[in-house]
């Protein structure tokens, strides 16, 4: 859980995302320009589409649940770090 090391940043186009077939709405990001920079350890990522990242926009991406688009990158990072610290 946490910020992903530079060498291990998740490039979304390199993975098979089974959730894509189950989405309720059309995919709201470009897989080829999206990277996961923070993971929660349970298949969740704070992901940034480099084509849509102005004003700290990010996507809360889950391997098995609907994504949440246009969330604030830093708000989610802060929240997930606090959650991780509380679990100790």
mmCIF file of N, CA, C and O in Angstrom, residues 18-77:
data_model
loop_
_atom_site.group_PDB
_atom_site.id
_atom_site.type_symbol
_atom_site.label_atom_id
_atom_site.label_comp_id
_atom_site.label_asym_id
_atom_site.label_seq_id
_atom_site.Cartn_x
_atom_site.Cartn_y
_atom_site.Cartn_z
ATOM 1 N N UNK A 18 -10.280 -7.072 -16.262
ATOM 2 C CA UNK A 18 -11.546 -7.763 -16.444
ATOM 3 C C UNK A 18 -12.750 -6.874 -16.193
ATOM 4 O O UNK A 18 -13.826 -7.104 -16.747
ATOM 5 N N UNK A 19 -12.577 -5.849 -15.385
ATOM 6 C CA UNK A 19 -13.680 -4.950 -15.053
ATOM 7 C C UNK A 19 -14.178 -4.182 -16.278
ATOM 8 O O UNK A 19 -15.316 -3.725 -16.302
ATOM 9 N N UNK A 20 -13.364 -4.063 -17.314
ATOM 10 C CA UNK A 20 -13.747 -3.269 -18.487
ATOM 11 C C UNK A 20 -15.040 -3.759 -19.117
ATOM 12 O O UNK A 20 -15.847 -2.952 -19.579
ATOM 13 N N UNK A 21 -15.262 -5.062 -19.129
ATOM 14 C CA UNK A 21 -16.483 -5.608 -19.710
ATOM 15 C C UNK A 21 -17.694 -5.370 -18.817
ATOM 16 O O UNK A 21 -18.831 -5.484 -19.259
ATOM 17 N N UNK A 22 -17.471 -5.060 -17.545
ATOM 18 C CA UNK A 22 -18.563 -4.920 -16.589
ATOM 19 C C UNK A 22 -18.911 -3.462 -16.261
ATOM 20 O O UNK A 22 -19.757 -3.212 -15.405
ATOM 21 N N UNK A 23 -18.275 -2.513 -16.915
ATOM 22 C CA UNK A 23 -18.517 -1.112 -16.599
ATOM 23 C C UNK A 23 -19.942 -0.698 -16.950
ATOM 24 O O UNK A 23 -20.468 -1.070 -17.995
ATOM 25 N N UNK A 24 -20.546 0.087 -16.070
ATOM 26 C CA UNK A 24 -21.905 0.586 -16.304
ATOM 27 C C UNK A 24 -21.928 1.695 -17.345
ATOM 28 O O UNK A 24 -22.923 1.886 -18.032
ATOM 29 N N UNK A 25 -20.835 2.447 -17.454
ATOM 30 C CA UNK A 25 -20.725 3.570 -18.382
ATOM 31 C C UNK A 25 -19.484 3.374 -19.249
ATOM 32 O O UNK A 25 -18.594 2.598 -18.900
ATOM 33 N N UNK A 26 -19.383 4.088 -20.358
ATOM 34 C CA UNK A 26 -18.175 3.987 -21.175
ATOM 35 C C UNK A 26 -16.935 4.364 -20.361
ATOM 36 O O UNK A 26 -17.003 5.187 -19.439
ATOM 37 N N UNK A 27 -15.827 3.750 -20.702
ATOM 38 C CA UNK A 27 -14.564 4.019 -20.019
ATOM 39 C C UNK A 27 -14.239 5.498 -20.092
ATOM 40 O O UNK A 27 -14.247 6.095 -21.163
ATOM 41 N N UNK A 28 -13.964 6.116 -18.964
ATOM 42 C CA UNK A 28 -13.747 7.551 -18.894
ATOM 43 C C UNK A 28 -12.295 7.961 -18.846
ATOM 44 O O UNK A 28 -11.973 9.063 -18.403
ATOM 45 N N UNK A 29 -11.417 7.078 -19.282
ATOM 46 C CA UNK A 29 -9.996 7.398 -19.360
ATOM 47 C C UNK A 29 -9.378 6.658 -20.529
ATOM 48 O O UNK A 29 -9.982 5.749 -21.086
ATOM 49 N N UNK A 30 -8.188 7.070 -20.904
ATOM 50 C CA UNK A 30 -7.463 6.424 -21.993
ATOM 51 C C UNK A 30 -6.458 5.465 -21.374
ATOM 52 O O UNK A 30 -5.505 5.890 -20.722
ATOM 53 N N UNK A 31 -6.686 4.185 -21.552
ATOM 54 C CA UNK A 31 -5.810 3.163 -20.973
ATOM 55 C C UNK A 31 -4.356 3.385 -21.374
ATOM 56 O O UNK A 31 -3.443 3.156 -20.583
ATOM 57 N N UNK A 32 -4.113 3.857 -22.593
ATOM 58 C CA UNK A 32 -2.739 4.024 -23.086
ATOM 59 C C UNK A 32 -1.989 5.168 -22.416
ATOM 60 O O UNK A 32 -0.753 5.201 -22.457
ATOM 61 N N UNK A 33 -2.710 6.110 -21.807
ATOM 62 C CA UNK A 33 -2.043 7.252 -21.180
ATOM 63 C C UNK A 33 -2.344 7.345 -19.676
ATOM 64 O O UNK A 33 -2.188 8.394 -19.075
ATOM 65 N N UNK A 34 -2.771 6.217 -19.096
ATOM 66 C CA UNK A 34 -3.124 6.200 -17.680
ATOM 67 C C UNK A 34 -2.124 5.375 -16.885
ATOM 68 O O UNK A 34 -1.725 4.291 -17.304
ATOM 69 N N UNK A 35 -1.758 5.926 -15.733
ATOM 70 C CA UNK A 35 -0.772 5.304 -14.853
ATOM 71 C C UNK A 35 -1.282 5.307 -13.425
ATOM 72 O O UNK A 35 -1.871 6.288 -12.970
ATOM 73 N N UNK A 36 -1.038 4.214 -12.723
ATOM 74 C CA UNK A 36 -1.379 4.134 -11.309
ATOM 75 C C UNK A 36 -0.183 4.569 -10.478
ATOM 76 O O UNK A 36 0.909 4.029 -10.628
ATOM 77 N N UNK A 37 -0.386 5.552 -9.620
ATOM 78 C CA UNK A 37 0.702 6.101 -8.815
ATOM 79 C C UNK A 37 0.602 5.741 -7.342
ATOM 80 O O UNK A 37 1.532 5.956 -6.582
ATOM 81 N N UNK A 38 -0.526 5.223 -6.928
ATOM 82 C CA UNK A 38 -0.743 4.859 -5.533
ATOM 83 C C UNK A 38 -1.671 3.662 -5.530
ATOM 84 O O UNK A 38 -2.654 3.632 -6.270
ATOM 85 N N UNK A 39 -1.347 2.648 -4.730
ATOM 86 C CA UNK A 39 -2.250 1.510 -4.635
ATOM 87 C C UNK A 39 -2.574 1.220 -3.185
ATOM 88 O O UNK A 39 -1.770 1.478 -2.294
ATOM 89 N N UNK A 40 -3.783 0.703 -2.986
ATOM 90 C CA UNK A 40 -4.234 0.468 -1.620
ATOM 91 C C UNK A 40 -3.954 -0.942 -1.127
ATOM 92 O O UNK A 40 -4.305 -1.287 -0.014
ATOM 93 N N UNK A 41 -3.359 -1.785 -1.949
ATOM 94 C CA UNK A 41 -3.040 -3.149 -1.548
ATOM 95 C C UNK A 41 -4.181 -4.136 -1.755
ATOM 96 O O UNK A 41 -4.029 -5.320 -1.494
ATOM 97 N N UNK A 42 -5.338 -3.651 -2.210
ATOM 98 C CA UNK A 42 -6.495 -4.525 -2.423
ATOM 99 C C UNK A 42 -7.068 -4.341 -3.827
ATOM 100 O O UNK A 42 -8.262 -4.485 -4.044
ATOM 101 N N UNK A 43 -6.232 -3.988 -4.791
ATOM 102 C CA UNK A 43 -6.690 -3.830 -6.169
ATOM 103 C C UNK A 43 -7.192 -2.451 -6.511
ATOM 104 O O UNK A 43 -7.777 -2.256 -7.567
ATOM 105 N N UNK A 44 -6.995 -1.490 -5.622
ATOM 106 C CA UNK A 44 -7.422 -0.123 -5.883
ATOM 107 C C UNK A 44 -6.227 0.763 -6.187
ATOM 108 O O UNK A 44 -5.156 0.601 -5.603
ATOM 109 N N UNK A 45 -6.412 1.678 -7.119
ATOM 110 C CA UNK A 45 -5.343 2.590 -7.532
ATOM 111 C C UNK A 45 -5.857 4.021 -7.588
ATOM 112 O O UNK A 45 -7.021 4.244 -7.910
ATOM 113 N N UNK A 46 -4.979 4.949 -7.306
ATOM 114 C CA UNK A 46 -5.214 6.334 -7.674
ATOM 115 C C UNK A 46 -4.459 6.477 -8.987
ATOM 116 O O UNK A 46 -3.232 6.362 -9.026
ATOM 117 N N UNK A 47 -5.201 6.658 -10.066
ATOM 118 C CA UNK A 47 -4.627 6.654 -11.403
ATOM 119 C C UNK A 47 -4.777 8.022 -12.053
ATOM 120 O O UNK A 47 -5.745 8.735 -11.809
ATOM 121 N N UNK A 48 -3.797 8.340 -12.887
ATOM 122 C CA UNK A 48 -3.798 9.613 -13.593
ATOM 123 C C UNK A 48 -3.726 9.335 -15.085
ATOM 124 O O UNK A 48 -2.843 8.617 -15.546
ATOM 125 N N UNK A 49 -4.688 9.900 -15.822
ATOM 126 C CA UNK A 49 -4.653 9.875 -17.282
ATOM 127 C C UNK A 49 -3.909 11.136 -17.706
ATOM 128 O O UNK A 49 -4.377 12.246 -17.457
ATOM 129 N N UNK A 50 -2.749 10.975 -18.281
ATOM 130 C CA UNK A 50 -1.923 12.127 -18.629
ATOM 131 C C UNK A 50 -2.615 13.082 -19.589
ATOM 132 O O UNK A 50 -2.234 14.247 -19.683
ATOM 133 N N UNK A 51 -3.661 12.612 -20.283
ATOM 134 C CA UNK A 51 -4.434 13.483 -21.171
ATOM 135 C C UNK A 51 -5.527 14.259 -20.441
ATOM 136 O O UNK A 51 -6.164 15.122 -21.021
ATOM 137 N N UNK A 52 -5.763 13.926 -19.171
ATOM 138 C CA UNK A 52 -6.832 14.570 -18.416
ATOM 139 C C UNK A 52 -6.422 14.684 -16.944
ATOM 140 O O UNK A 52 -7.014 14.047 -16.074
ATOM 141 N N UNK A 53 -5.412 15.480 -16.677
ATOM 142 C CA UNK A 53 -4.929 15.567 -15.296
ATOM 143 C C UNK A 53 -4.783 17.005 -14.804
ATOM 144 O O UNK A 53 -4.158 17.251 -13.782
ATOM 145 N N UNK A 54 -5.372 17.942 -15.509
ATOM 146 C CA UNK A 54 -5.332 19.326 -15.048
ATOM 147 C C UNK A 54 -6.062 19.437 -13.719
ATOM 148 O O UNK A 54 -6.998 18.688 -13.453
ATOM 149 N N UNK A 55 -5.640 20.365 -12.909
ATOM 150 C CA UNK A 55 -6.261 20.609 -11.603
ATOM 151 C C UNK A 55 -6.257 19.370 -10.717
ATOM 152 O O UNK A 55 -7.194 19.128 -9.951
ATOM 153 N N UNK A 56 -5.206 18.549 -10.833
ATOM 154 C CA UNK A 56 -5.018 17.357 -9.992
ATOM 155 C C UNK A 56 -6.080 16.286 -10.186
ATOM 156 O O UNK A 56 -6.341 15.485 -9.291
ATOM 157 N N UNK A 57 -6.722 16.245 -11.371
ATOM 158 C CA UNK A 57 -7.748 15.237 -11.617
ATOM 159 C C UNK A 57 -7.131 13.849 -11.686
ATOM 160 O O UNK A 57 -6.077 13.641 -12.281
ATOM 161 N N UNK A 58 -7.820 12.914 -11.074
ATOM 162 C CA UNK A 58 -7.374 11.524 -11.071
ATOM 163 C C UNK A 58 -8.608 10.629 -11.134
ATOM 164 O O UNK A 58 -9.742 11.101 -11.097
ATOM 165 N N UNK A 59 -8.353 9.338 -11.215
ATOM 166 C CA UNK A 59 -9.415 8.340 -11.201
ATOM 167 C C UNK A 59 -9.142 7.383 -10.064
ATOM 168 O O UNK A 59 -8.019 6.930 -9.873
ATOM 169 N N UNK A 60 -10.168 7.082 -9.313
ATOM 170 C CA UNK A 60 -10.088 6.054 -8.296
ATOM 171 C C UNK A 60 -10.475 4.762 -8.994
ATOM 172 O O UNK A 60 -11.637 4.563 -9.372
ATOM 173 N N UNK A 61 -9.481 3.901 -9.237
ATOM 174 C CA UNK A 61 -9.660 2.725 -10.090
ATOM 175 C C UNK A 61 -9.603 1.466 -9.243
ATOM 176 O O UNK A 61 -8.711 1.298 -8.426
ATOM 177 N N UNK A 62 -10.564 0.596 -9.477
ATOM 178 C CA UNK A 62 -10.609 -0.674 -8.766
ATOM 179 C C UNK A 62 -10.601 -1.817 -9.767
ATOM 180 O O UNK A 62 -11.230 -1.726 -10.816
ATOM 181 N N UNK A 63 -9.907 -2.897 -9.427
ATOM 182 C CA UNK A 63 -9.850 -4.053 -10.313
ATOM 183 C C UNK A 63 -11.189 -4.771 -10.386
ATOM 184 O O UNK A 63 -11.457 -5.487 -11.344
ATOM 185 N N UNK A 64 -12.064 -4.560 -9.380
ATOM 186 C CA UNK A 64 -13.317 -5.308 -9.343
ATOM 187 C C UNK A 64 -14.541 -4.451 -9.030
ATOM 188 O O UNK A 64 -15.558 -4.965 -8.572
ATOM 189 N N UNK A 65 -14.463 -3.151 -9.251
ATOM 190 C CA UNK A 65 -15.586 -2.256 -8.973
ATOM 191 C C UNK A 65 -15.551 -1.083 -9.951
ATOM 192 O O UNK A 65 -14.525 -0.829 -10.586
ATOM 193 N N UNK A 66 -16.640 -0.364 -10.044
ATOM 194 C CA UNK A 66 -16.743 0.771 -10.959
ATOM 195 C C UNK A 66 -15.745 1.868 -10.572
ATOM 196 O O UNK A 66 -15.590 2.168 -9.383
ATOM 197 N N UNK A 67 -15.081 2.476 -11.542
ATOM 198 C CA UNK A 67 -14.150 3.569 -11.236
ATOM 199 C C UNK A 67 -14.892 4.847 -10.856
ATOM 200 O O UNK A 67 -16.061 5.026 -11.202
ATOM 201 N N UNK A 68 -14.198 5.697 -10.128
ATOM 202 C CA UNK A 68 -14.707 7.032 -9.811
ATOM 203 C C UNK A 68 -13.797 8.021 -10.522
ATOM 204 O O UNK A 68 -12.603 8.093 -10.218
ATOM 205 N N UNK A 69 -14.344 8.781 -11.451
ATOM 206 C CA UNK A 69 -13.578 9.714 -12.264
ATOM 207 C C UNK A 69 -13.555 11.108 -11.647
ATOM 208 O O UNK A 69 -14.426 11.465 -10.858
ATOM 209 N N UNK A 70 -12.578 11.870 -12.065
ATOM 210 C CA UNK A 70 -12.465 13.288 -11.719
ATOM 211 C C UNK A 70 -12.430 13.537 -10.214
ATOM 212 O O UNK A 70 -13.050 14.458 -9.710
ATOM 213 N N UNK A 71 -11.691 12.694 -9.506
ATOM 214 C CA UNK A 71 -11.455 12.931 -8.092
ATOM 215 C C UNK A 71 -10.152 13.719 -7.957
ATOM 216 O O UNK A 71 -9.308 13.714 -8.849
ATOM 217 N N UNK A 72 -10.005 14.400 -6.833
ATOM 218 C CA UNK A 72 -8.771 15.147 -6.601
ATOM 219 C C UNK A 72 -7.669 14.183 -6.153
ATOM 220 O O UNK A 72 -7.817 13.471 -5.149
ATOM 221 N N UNK A 73 -6.578 14.142 -6.904
ATOM 222 C CA UNK A 73 -5.456 13.244 -6.647
ATOM 223 C C UNK A 73 -5.014 13.327 -5.189
ATOM 224 O O UNK A 73 -4.915 12.323 -4.492
ATOM 225 N N UNK A 74 -4.729 14.526 -4.715
ATOM 226 C CA UNK A 74 -4.162 14.689 -3.376
ATOM 227 C C UNK A 74 -5.169 14.384 -2.280
ATOM 228 O O UNK A 74 -4.797 13.864 -1.221
ATOM 229 N N UNK A 75 -6.437 14.676 -2.479
ATOM 230 C CA UNK A 75 -7.447 14.343 -1.474
ATOM 231 C C UNK A 75 -7.518 12.835 -1.248
ATOM 232 O O UNK A 75 -7.591 12.371 -0.107
ATOM 233 N N UNK A 76 -7.506 12.065 -2.334
ATOM 234 C CA UNK A 76 -7.582 10.609 -2.220
ATOM 235 C C UNK A 76 -6.300 10.053 -1.604
ATOM 236 O O UNK A 76 -6.352 9.185 -0.722
ATOM 237 N N UNK A 77 -5.143 10.542 -2.050
ATOM 238 C CA UNK A 77 -3.868 10.079 -1.473
ATOM 239 C C UNK A 77 -3.866 10.324 0.026
ATOM 240 O O UNK A 77 -3.540 9.429 0.818
#
